[in-house]
Amino acid sequence: MKKLFLIFALSSSFAMAEVRKEIIIGPDIYIKEKKDVDSDQHQIEKNVIRNGIKVLFETKESLGSDTELGGGMGIIYNPLKVKGKDINSESGNMFSVPLYLTFGGGADNGIYSKLSLGVVLRNGNVKWTDSNGGRGEIKVPTFGGYAAFGVGVRKDKFSVGLNVSTSTKGKRTYSSPTKSYSDKLSLSNAVVSLDFGYAYKFE
């Protein structure tokens, strides 16, 4: 009997938990890195990723005492471009699909914070040529880890905040009549995004 009562109490508490389903839209702003000298002594900007835009869908449930647990997914688009001395870069792009859990808390009318941990699926590449007759390409990995931390303010169904997430790495290959190489590089430092949220379900 006690076990049945405990199960009923737990199920009732989850059923009565506050649920917030939110769509988040915002620009991704990449912090630039210093220029890198490649094997042909060209100055190449390592921040290959350009500023982009993201759309995320998150669900959060209140566990009491302003503590929340939830999950999210979405899509992020970024153009890619290689800059440097005597380099002609083609147009490139990257699509990212993050899947993650969120841990955090905050009031519906006040400050919130959240930690997001999960995985991300990516697809994208960019190519370039140079004055030495060389051709290069940077490909982003298909699978990777995802981590982000955000803080902001909520007012009923609306929210605004800052989010910082981990950077993206890529595989660079290059070949010319005189040289060829392959290496890995970070395409930027951390990513800062300004998040605008709207809770389409708010109970």
JSON list of N, CA, C and O in Angstrom, two decimals, residues 84-135:
[
{"chain": "A", "resi": 84, "resn": "GLY", "atom": "N", "xyz": [42.76, 35.14, -46.87]},
{"chain": "A", "resi": 84, "resn": "GLY", "atom": "CA", "xyz": [44.20, 35.15, -46.74]},
{"chain": "A", "resi": 84, "resn": "GLY", "atom": "C", "xyz": [44.88, 35.71, -47.98]},
{"chain": "A", "resi": 84, "resn": "GLY", "atom": "O", "xyz": [44.25, 36.03, -48.98]},
{"chain": "A", "resi": 85, "resn": "LYS", "atom": "N", "xyz": [46.20, 35.82, -47.90]},
{"chain": "A", "resi": 85, "resn": "LYS", "atom": "CA", "xyz": [46.99, 36.39, -48.98]},
{"chain": "A", "resi": 85, "resn": "LYS", "atom": "C", "xyz": [46.94, 35.49, -50.22]},
{"chain": "A", "resi": 85, "resn": "LYS", "atom": "O", "xyz": [47.21, 34.29, -50.14]},
{"chain": "A", "resi": 86, "resn": "ASP", "atom": "N", "xyz": [46.59, 36.06, -51.38]},
{"chain": "A", "resi": 86, "resn": "ASP", "atom": "CA", "xyz": [46.55, 35.36, -52.66]},
{"chain": "A", "resi": 86, "resn": "ASP", "atom": "C", "xyz": [45.62, 34.16, -52.65]},
{"chain": "A", "resi": 86, "resn": "ASP", "atom": "O", "xyz": [45.86, 33.15, -53.32]},
{"chain": "A", "resi": 87, "resn": "ILE", "atom": "N", "xyz": [44.55, 34.23, -51.88]},
{"chain": "A", "resi": 87, "resn": "ILE", "atom": "CA", "xyz": [43.59, 33.13, -51.78]},
{"chain": "A", "resi": 87, "resn": "ILE", "atom": "C", "xyz": [42.26, 33.54, -52.38]},
{"chain": "A", "resi": 87, "resn": "ILE", "atom": "O", "xyz": [41.76, 34.64, -52.14]},
{"chain": "A", "resi": 88, "resn": "ASN", "atom": "N", "xyz": [41.68, 32.66, -53.19]},
{"chain": "A", "resi": 88, "resn": "ASN", "atom": "CA", "xyz": [40.37, 32.86, -53.77]},
{"chain": "A", "resi": 88, "resn": "ASN", "atom": "C", "xyz": [39.45, 31.77, -53.23]},
{"chain": "A", "resi": 88, "resn": "ASN", "atom": "O", "xyz": [39.55, 30.60, -53.60]},
{"chain": "A", "resi": 89, "resn": "SER", "atom": "N", "xyz": [38.55, 32.15, -52.33]},
{"chain": "A", "resi": 89, "resn": "SER", "atom": "CA", "xyz": [37.71, 31.17, -51.64]},
{"chain": "A", "resi": 89, "resn": "SER", "atom": "C", "xyz": [36.36, 31.04, -52.33]},
{"chain": "A", "resi": 89, "resn": "SER", "atom": "O", "xyz": [35.73, 32.02, -52.73]},
{"chain": "A", "resi": 90, "resn": "GLU", "atom": "N", "xyz": [35.91, 29.79, -52.49]},
{"chain": "A", "resi": 90, "resn": "GLU", "atom": "CA", "xyz": [34.57, 29.53, -52.99]},
{"chain": "A", "resi": 90, "resn": "GLU", "atom": "C", "xyz": [33.57, 29.71, -51.84]},
{"chain": "A", "resi": 90, "resn": "GLU", "atom": "O", "xyz": [33.94, 29.78, -50.67]},
{"chain": "A", "resi": 91, "resn": "SER", "atom": "N", "xyz": [32.29, 29.78, -52.20]},
{"chain": "A", "resi": 91, "resn": "SER", "atom": "CA", "xyz": [31.25, 29.90, -51.17]},
{"chain": "A", "resi": 91, "resn": "SER", "atom": "C", "xyz": [31.04, 28.54, -50.50]},
{"chain": "A", "resi": 91, "resn": "SER", "atom": "O", "xyz": [30.95, 27.52, -51.17]},
{"chain": "A", "resi": 92, "resn": "GLY", "atom": "N", "xyz": [31.00, 28.55, -49.20]},
{"chain": "A", "resi": 92, "resn": "GLY", "atom": "CA", "xyz": [30.75, 27.32, -48.46]},
{"chain": "A", "resi": 92, "resn": "GLY", "atom": "C", "xyz": [29.70, 27.56, -47.39]},
{"chain": "A", "resi": 92, "resn": "GLY", "atom": "O", "xyz": [29.34, 28.71, -47.09]},
{"chain": "A", "resi": 93, "resn": "ASN", "atom": "N", "xyz": [29.17, 26.50, -46.82]},
{"chain": "A", "resi": 93, "resn": "ASN", "atom": "CA", "xyz": [28.20, 26.65, -45.75]},
{"chain": "A", "resi": 93, "resn": "ASN", "atom": "C", "xyz": [28.25, 25.45, -44.82]},
{"chain": "A", "resi": 93, "resn": "ASN", "atom": "O", "xyz": [28.83, 24.41, -45.16]},
{"chain": "A", "resi": 94, "resn": "MET", "atom": "N", "xyz": [27.64, 25.59, -43.66]},
{"chain": "A", "resi": 94, "resn": "MET", "atom": "CA", "xyz": [27.59, 24.53, -42.68]},
{"chain": "A", "resi": 94, "resn": "MET", "atom": "C", "xyz": [26.22, 24.51, -42.02]},
{"chain": "A", "resi": 94, "resn": "MET", "atom": "O", "xyz": [25.69, 25.55, -41.62]},
{"chain": "A", "resi": 95, "resn": "PHE", "atom": "N", "xyz": [25.63, 23.32, -41.93]},
{"chain": "A", "resi": 95, "resn": "PHE", "atom": "CA", "xyz": [24.39, 23.12, -41.20]},
{"chain": "A", "resi": 95, "resn": "PHE", "atom": "C", "xyz": [24.68, 22.25, -39.98]},
{"chain": "A", "resi": 95, "resn": "PHE", "atom": "O", "xyz": [25.33, 21.21, -40.10]},
{"chain": "A", "resi": 96, "resn": "SER", "atom": "N", "xyz": [24.21, 22.67, -38.83]},
{"chain": "A", "resi": 96, "resn": "SER", "atom": "CA", "xyz": [24.42, 21.93, -37.58]},
{"chain": "A", "resi": 96, "resn": "SER", "atom": "C", "xyz": [23.08, 21.62, -36.94]},
{"chain": "A", "resi": 96, "resn": "SER", "atom": "O", "xyz": [22.18, 22.47, -36.92]},
{"chain": "A", "resi": 97, "resn": "VAL", "atom": "N", "xyz": [22.95, 20.40, -36.41]},
{"chain": "A", "resi": 97, "resn": "VAL", "atom": "CA", "xyz": [21.73, 19.97, -35.71]},
{"chain": "A", "resi": 97, "resn": "VAL", "atom": "C", "xyz": [22.14, 19.51, -34.31]},
{"chain": "A", "resi": 97, "resn": "VAL", "atom": "O", "xyz": [22.59, 18.38, -34.14]},
{"chain": "A", "resi": 98, "resn": "PRO", "atom": "N", "xyz": [22.01, 20.37, -33.29]},
{"chain": "A", "resi": 98, "resn": "PRO", "atom": "CA", "xyz": [22.34, 19.96, -31.93]},
{"chain": "A", "resi": 98, "resn": "PRO", "atom": "C", "xyz": [21.18, 19.22, -31.27]},
{"chain": "A", "resi": 98, "resn": "PRO", "atom": "O", "xyz": [20.01, 19.56, -31.46]},
{"chain": "A", "resi": 99, "resn": "LEU", "atom": "N", "xyz": [21.53, 18.20, -30.48]},
{"chain": "A", "resi": 99, "resn": "LEU", "atom": "CA", "xyz": [20.57, 17.45, -29.66]},
{"chain": "A", "resi": 99, "resn": "LEU", "atom": "C", "xyz": [21.14, 17.43, -28.24]},
{"chain": "A", "resi": 99, "resn": "LEU", "atom": "O", "xyz": [22.25, 16.92, -28.03]},
{"chain": "A", "resi": 100, "resn": "TYR", "atom": "N", "xyz": [20.41, 17.92, -27.24]},
{"chain": "A", "resi": 100, "resn": "TYR", "atom": "CA", "xyz": [21.03, 18.11, -25.94]},
{"chain": "A", "resi": 100, "resn": "TYR", "atom": "C", "xyz": [20.01, 18.08, -24.80]},
{"chain": "A", "resi": 100, "resn": "TYR", "atom": "O", "xyz": [18.80, 18.21, -25.01]},
{"chain": "A", "resi": 101, "resn": "LEU", "atom": "N", "xyz": [20.54, 17.90, -23.59]},
{"chain": "A", "resi": 101, "resn": "LEU", "atom": "CA", "xyz": [19.78, 18.04, -22.35]},
{"chain": "A", "resi": 101, "resn": "LEU", "atom": "C", "xyz": [20.15, 19.37, -21.70]},
{"chain": "A", "resi": 101, "resn": "LEU", "atom": "O", "xyz": [21.27, 19.85, -21.85]},
{"chain": "A", "resi": 102, "resn": "THR", "atom": "N", "xyz": [19.20, 19.95, -20.99]},
{"chain": "A", "resi": 102, "resn": "THR", "atom": "CA", "xyz": [19.44, 21.21, -20.31]},
{"chain": "A", "resi": 102, "resn": "THR", "atom": "C", "xyz": [19.25, 21.04, -18.80]},
{"chain": "A", "resi": 102, "resn": "THR", "atom": "O", "xyz": [18.33, 20.34, -18.35]},
{"chain": "A", "resi": 103, "resn": "PHE", "atom": "N", "xyz": [20.12, 21.68, -18.03]},
{"chain": "A", "resi": 103, "resn": "PHE", "atom": "CA", "xyz": [20.04, 21.69, -16.58]},
{"chain": "A", "resi": 103, "resn": "PHE", "atom": "C", "xyz": [20.15, 23.14, -16.13]},
{"chain": "A", "resi": 103, "resn": "PHE", "atom": "O", "xyz": [21.03, 23.86, -16.59]},
{"chain": "A", "resi": 104, "resn": "GLY", "atom": "N", "xyz": [19.28, 23.55, -15.26]},
{"chain": "A", "resi": 104, "resn": "GLY", "atom": "CA", "xyz": [19.37, 24.93, -14.81]},
{"chain": "A", "resi": 104, "resn": "GLY", "atom": "C", "xyz": [18.20, 25.31, -13.96]},
{"chain": "A", "resi": 104, "resn": "GLY", "atom": "O", "xyz": [17.56, 24.47, -13.30]},
{"chain": "A", "resi": 105, "resn": "GLY", "atom": "N", "xyz": [17.88, 26.58, -13.98]},
{"chain": "A", "resi": 105, "resn": "GLY", "atom": "CA", "xyz": [16.76, 27.06, -13.18]},
{"chain": "A", "resi": 105, "resn": "GLY", "atom": "C", "xyz": [16.53, 28.54, -13.34]},
{"chain": "A", "resi": 105, "resn": "GLY", "atom": "O", "xyz": [17.28, 29.24, -14.03]},
{"chain": "A", "resi": 106, "resn": "GLY", "atom": "N", "xyz": [15.46, 28.98, -12.71]},
{"chain": "A", "resi": 106, "resn": "GLY", "atom": "CA", "xyz": [15.11, 30.38, -12.80]},
{"chain": "A", "resi": 106, "resn": "GLY", "atom": "C", "xyz": [13.61, 30.56, -12.75]},
{"chain": "A", "resi": 106, "resn": "GLY", "atom": "O", "xyz": [12.85, 29.63, -13.02]},
{"chain": "A", "resi": 107, "resn": "ALA", "atom": "N", "xyz": [13.19, 31.76, -12.42]},
{"chain": "A", "resi": 107, "resn": "ALA", "atom": "CA", "xyz": [11.76, 32.06, -12.35]},
{"chain": "A", "resi": 107, "resn": "ALA", "atom": "C", "xyz": [11.23, 32.46, -13.72]},
{"chain": "A", "resi": 107, "resn": "ALA", "atom": "O", "xyz": [11.98, 32.86, -14.61]},
{"chain": "A", "resi": 108, "resn": "ASP", "atom": "N", "xyz": [9.91, 32.32, -13.89]},
{"chain": "A", "resi": 108, "resn": "ASP", "atom": "CA", "xyz": [9.30, 32.73, -15.15]},
{"chain": "A", "resi": 108, "resn": "ASP", "atom": "C", "xyz": [9.33, 34.25, -15.31]},
{"chain": "A", "resi": 108, "resn": "ASP", "atom": "O", "xyz": [9.18, 34.76, -16.42]},
{"chain": "A", "resi": 109, "resn": "ASN", "atom": "N", "xyz": [9.48, 34.95, -14.23]},
{"chain": "A", "resi": 109, "resn": "ASN", "atom": "CA", "xyz": [9.64, 36.41, -14.27]},
{"chain": "A", "resi": 109, "resn": "ASN", "atom": "C", "xyz": [10.89, 36.77, -13.50]},
{"chain": "A", "resi": 109, "resn": "ASN", "atom": "O", "xyz": [10.84, 37.14, -12.32]},
{"chain": "A", "resi": 110, "resn": "GLY", "atom": "N", "xyz": [12.03, 36.61, -14.15]},
{"chain": "A", "resi": 110, "resn": "GLY", "atom": "CA", "xyz": [13.29, 36.89, -13.50]},
{"chain": "A", "resi": 110, "resn": "GLY", "atom": "C", "xyz": [14.46, 36.29, -14.25]},
{"chain": "A", "resi": 110, "resn": "GLY", "atom": "O", "xyz": [14.36, 35.96, -15.43]},
{"chain": "A", "resi": 111, "resn": "ILE", "atom": "N", "xyz": [15.57, 36.15, -13.57]},
{"chain": "A", "resi": 111, "resn": "ILE", "atom": "CA", "xyz": [16.81, 35.66, -14.18]},
{"chain": "A", "resi": 111, "resn": "ILE", "atom": "C", "xyz": [16.80, 34.15, -14.27]},
{"chain": "A", "resi": 111, "resn": "ILE", "atom": "O", "xyz": [16.32, 33.46, -13.37]},
{"chain": "A", "resi": 112, "resn": "TYR", "atom": "N", "xyz": [17.32, 33.61, -15.37]},
{"chain": "A", "resi": 112, "resn": "TYR", "atom": "CA", "xyz": [17.46, 32.17, -15.52]},
{"chain": "A", "resi": 112, "resn": "TYR", "atom": "C", "xyz": [18.90, 31.84, -15.92]},
{"chain": "A", "resi": 112, "resn": "TYR", "atom": "O", "xyz": [19.64, 32.68, -16.40]},
{"chain": "A", "resi": 113, "resn": "SER", "atom": "N", "xyz": [19.28, 30.58, -15.73]},
{"chain": "A", "resi": 113, "resn": "SER", "atom": "CA", "xyz": [20.57, 30.08, -16.20]},
{"chain": "A", "resi": 113, "resn": "SER", "atom": "C", "xyz": [20.37, 28.64, -16.65]},
{"chain": "A", "resi": 113, "resn": "SER", "atom": "O", "xyz": [19.46, 27.95, -16.16]},
{"chain": "A", "resi": 114, "resn": "LYS", "atom": "N", "xyz": [21.21, 28.19, -17.57]},
{"chain": "A", "resi": 114, "resn": "LYS", "atom": "CA", "xyz": [21.08, 26.81, -18.04]},
{"chain": "A", "resi": 114, "resn": "LYS", "atom": "C", "xyz": [22.42, 26.30, -18.57]},
{"chain": "A", "resi": 114, "resn": "LYS", "atom": "O", "xyz": [23.22, 27.05, -19.14]},
{"chain": "A", "resi": 115, "resn": "LEU", "atom": "N", "xyz": [22.62, 25.01, -18.39]},
{"chain": "A", "resi": 115, "resn": "LEU", "atom": "CA", "xyz": [23.77, 24.30, -18.94]},
{"chain": "A", "resi": 115, "resn": "LEU", "atom": "C", "xyz": [23.24, 23.26, -19.91]},
{"chain": "A", "resi": 115, "resn": "LEU", "atom": "O", "xyz": [22.37, 22.47, -19.56]},
{"chain": "A", "resi": 116, "resn": "SER", "atom": "N", "xyz": [23.76, 23.27, -21.15]},
{"chain": "A", "resi": 116, "resn": "SER", "atom": "CA", "xyz": [23.30, 22.34, -22.18]},
{"chain": "A", "resi": 116, "resn": "SER", "atom": "C", "xyz": [24.44, 21.39, -22.54]},
{"chain": "A", "resi": 116, "resn": "SER", "atom": "O", "xyz": [25.55, 21.83, -22.83]},
{"chain": "A", "resi": 117, "resn": "LEU", "atom": "N", "xyz": [24.16, 20.09, -22.54]},
{"chain": "A", "resi": 117, "resn": "LEU", "atom": "CA", "xyz": [25.14, 19.07, -22.87]},
{"chain": "A", "resi": 117, "resn": "LEU", "atom": "C", "xyz": [24.52, 18.06, -23.82]},
{"chain": "A", "resi": 117, "resn": "LEU", "atom": "O", "xyz": [23.40, 17.60, -23.59]},
{"chain": "A", "resi": 118, "resn": "GLY", "atom": "N", "xyz": [25.24, 17.72, -24.89]},
{"chain": "A", "resi": 118, "resn": "GLY", "atom": "CA", "xyz": [24.71, 16.76, -25.84]},
{"chain": "A", "resi": 118, "resn": "GLY", "atom": "C", "xyz": [25.65, 16.51, -27.00]},
{"chain": "A", "resi": 118, "resn": "GLY", "atom": "O", "xyz": [26.87, 16.57, -26.86]},
{"chain": "A", "resi": 119, "resn": "VAL", "atom": "N", "xyz": [25.06, 16.24, -28.15]},
{"chain": "A", "resi": 119, "resn": "VAL", "atom": "CA", "xyz": [25.82, 15.96, -29.36]},
{"chain": "A", "resi": 119, "resn": "VAL", "atom": "C", "xyz": [25.33, 16.88, -30.48]},
{"chain": "A", "resi": 119, "resn": "VAL", "atom": "O", "xyz": [24.25, 17.48, -30.39]},
{"chain": "A", "resi": 120, "resn": "VAL", "atom": "N", "xyz": [26.13, 16.98, -31.54]},
{"chain": "A", "resi": 120, "resn": "VAL", "atom": "CA", "xyz": [25.74, 17.80, -32.68]},
{"chain": "A", "resi": 120, "resn": "VAL", "atom": "C", "xyz": [26.12, 17.07, -33.98]},
{"chain": "A", "resi": 120, "resn": "VAL", "atom": "O", "xyz": [27.19, 16.47, -34.07]},
{"chain": "A", "resi": 121, "resn": "LEU", "atom": "N", "xyz": [25.21, 17.09, -34.94]},
{"chain": "A", "resi": 121, "resn": "LEU", "atom": "CA", "xyz": [25.45, 16.55, -36.27]},
{"chain": "A", "resi": 121, "resn": "LEU", "atom": "C", "xyz": [25.69, 17.72, -37.21]},
{"chain": "A", "resi": 121, "resn": "LEU", "atom": "O", "xyz": [24.92, 18.69, -37.20]},
{"chain": "A", "resi": 122, "resn": "ARG", "atom": "N", "xyz": [26.75, 17.63, -38.03]},
{"chain": "A", "resi": 122, "resn": "ARG", "atom": "CA", "xyz": [27.10, 18.74, -38.92]},
{"chain": "A", "resi": 122, "resn": "ARG", "atom": "C", "xyz": [27.33, 18.26, -40.34]},
{"chain": "A", "resi": 122, "resn": "ARG", "atom": "O", "xyz": [27.71, 17.12, -40.57]},
{"chain": "A", "resi": 123, "resn": "ASN", "atom": "N", "xyz": [27.13, 19.19, -41.27]},
{"chain": "A", "resi": 123, "resn": "ASN", "atom": "CA", "xyz": [27.44, 18.93, -42.67]},
{"chain": "A", "resi": 123, "resn": "ASN", "atom": "C", "xyz": [27.89, 20.24, -43.30]},
{"chain": "A", "resi": 123, "resn": "ASN", "atom": "O", "xyz": [27.19, 21.25, -43.20]},
{"chain": "A", "resi": 124, "resn": "GLY", "atom": "N", "xyz": [29.07, 20.24, -43.92]},
{"chain": "A", "resi": 124, "resn": "GLY", "atom": "CA", "xyz": [29.53, 21.45, -44.57]},
{"chain": "A", "resi": 124, "resn": "GLY", "atom": "C", "xyz": [30.98, 21.39, -44.97]},
{"chain": "A", "resi": 124, "resn": "GLY", "atom": "O", "xyz": [31.76, 20.59, -44.43]},
{"chain": "A", "resi": 125, "resn": "ASN", "atom": "N", "xyz": [31.35, 22.22, -45.93]},
{"chain": "A", "resi": 125, "resn": "ASN", "atom": "CA", "xyz": [32.74, 22.32, -46.36]},
{"chain": "A", "resi": 125, "resn": "ASN", "atom": "C", "xyz": [32.94, 23.62, -47.12]},
{"chain": "A", "resi": 125, "resn": "ASN", "atom": "O", "xyz": [31.98, 24.29, -47.52]},
{"chain": "A", "resi": 126, "resn": "VAL", "atom": "N", "xyz": [34.20, 23.99, -47.32]},
{"chain": "A", "resi": 126, "resn": "VAL", "atom": "CA", "xyz": [34.55, 25.16, -48.11]},
{"chain": "A", "resi": 126, "resn": "VAL", "atom": "C", "xyz": [35.86, 24.86, -48.84]},
{"chain": "A", "resi": 126, "resn": "VAL", "atom": "O", "xyz": [36.75, 24.20, -48.29]},
{"chain": "A", "resi": 127, "resn": "LYS", "atom": "N", "xyz": [35.98, 25.34, -50.08]},
{"chain": "A", "resi": 127, "resn": "LYS", "atom": "CA", "xyz": [37.17, 25.10, -50.89]},
{"chain": "A", "resi": 127, "resn": "LYS", "atom": "C", "xyz": [37.80, 26.44, -51.29]},
{"chain": "A", "resi": 127, "resn": "LYS", "atom": "O", "xyz": [37.13, 27.47, -51.30]},
{"chain": "A", "resi": 128, "resn": "TRP", "atom": "N", "xyz": [39.10, 26.39, -51.63]},
{"chain": "A", "resi": 128, "resn": "TRP", "atom": "CA", "xyz": [39.78, 27.59, -52.09]},
{"chain": "A", "resi": 128, "resn": "TRP", "atom": "C", "xyz": [40.93, 27.22, -53.03]},
{"chain": "A", "resi": 128, "resn": "TRP", "atom": "O", "xyz": [41.38, 26.07, -53.06]},
{"chain": "A", "resi": 129, "resn": "THR", "atom": "N", "xyz": [41.37, 28.21, -53.78]},
{"chain": "A", "resi": 129, "resn": "THR", "atom": "CA", "xyz": [42.56, 28.09, -54.64]},
{"chain": "A", "resi": 129, "resn": "THR", "atom": "C", "xyz": [43.49, 29.24, -54.31]},
{"chain": "A", "resi": 129, "resn": "THR", "atom": "O", "xyz": [43.09, 30.22, -53.68]},
{"chain": "A", "resi": 130, "resn": "ASP", "atom": "N", "xyz": [44.76, 29.11, -54.74]},
{"chain": "A", "resi": 130, "resn": "ASP", "atom": "CA", "xyz": [45.71, 30.19, -54.49]},
{"chain": "A", "resi": 130, "resn": "ASP", "atom": "C", "xyz": [46.57, 30.45, -55.72]},
{"chain": "A", "resi": 130, "resn": "ASP", "atom": "O", "xyz": [46.46, 29.77, -56.74]},
{"chain": "A", "resi": 131, "resn": "SER", "atom": "N", "xyz": [47.43, 31.45, -55.60]},
{"chain": "A", "resi": 131, "resn": "SER", "atom": "CA", "xyz": [48.25, 31.87, -56.73]},
{"chain": "A", "resi": 131, "resn": "SER", "atom": "C", "xyz": [49.36, 30.88, -57.07]},
{"chain": "A", "resi": 131, "resn": "SER", "atom": "O", "xyz": [50.01, 31.02, -58.11]},
{"chain": "A", "resi": 132, "resn": "ASN", "atom": "N", "xyz": [49.60, 29.89, -56.23]},
{"chain": "A", "resi": 132, "resn": "ASN", "atom": "CA", "xyz": [50.64, 28.88, -56.49]},
{"chain": "A", "resi": 132, "resn": "ASN", "atom": "C", "xyz": [50.09, 27.65, -57.22]},
{"chain": "A", "resi": 132, "resn": "ASN", "atom": "O", "xyz": [50.79, 26.65, -57.34]},
{"chain": "A", "resi": 133, "resn": "GLY", "atom": "N", "xyz": [48.86, 27.75, -57.67]},
{"chain": "A", "resi": 133, "resn": "GLY", "atom": "CA", "xyz": [48.25, 26.60, -58.33]},
{"chain": "A", "resi": 133, "resn": "GLY", "atom": "C", "xyz": [47.77, 25.55, -57.36]},
{"chain": "A", "resi": 133, "resn": "GLY", "atom": "O", "xyz": [47.51, 24.41, -57.75]},
{"chain": "A", "resi": 134, "resn": "GLY", "atom": "N", "xyz": [47.62, 25.91, -56.12]},
{"chain": "A", "resi": 134, "resn": "GLY", "atom": "CA", "xyz": [47.18, 24.96, -55.09]},
{"chain": "A", "resi": 134, "resn": "GLY", "atom": "C", "xyz": [45.68, 25.01, -54.88]},
{"chain": "A", "resi": 134, "resn": "GLY", "atom": "O", "xyz": [45.01, 25.99, -55.18]},
{"chain": "A", "resi": 135, "resn": "ARG", "atom": "N", "xyz": [45.15, 23.90, -54.37]},
{"chain": "A", "resi": 135, "resn": "ARG", "atom": "CA", "xyz": [43.74, 23.80, -54.04]},
{"chain": "A", "resi": 135, "resn": "ARG", "atom": "C", "xyz": [43.61, 23.25, -52.61]},
{"chain": "A", "resi": 135, "resn": "ARG", "atom": "O", "xyz": [44.34, 22.35, -52.22]}
]
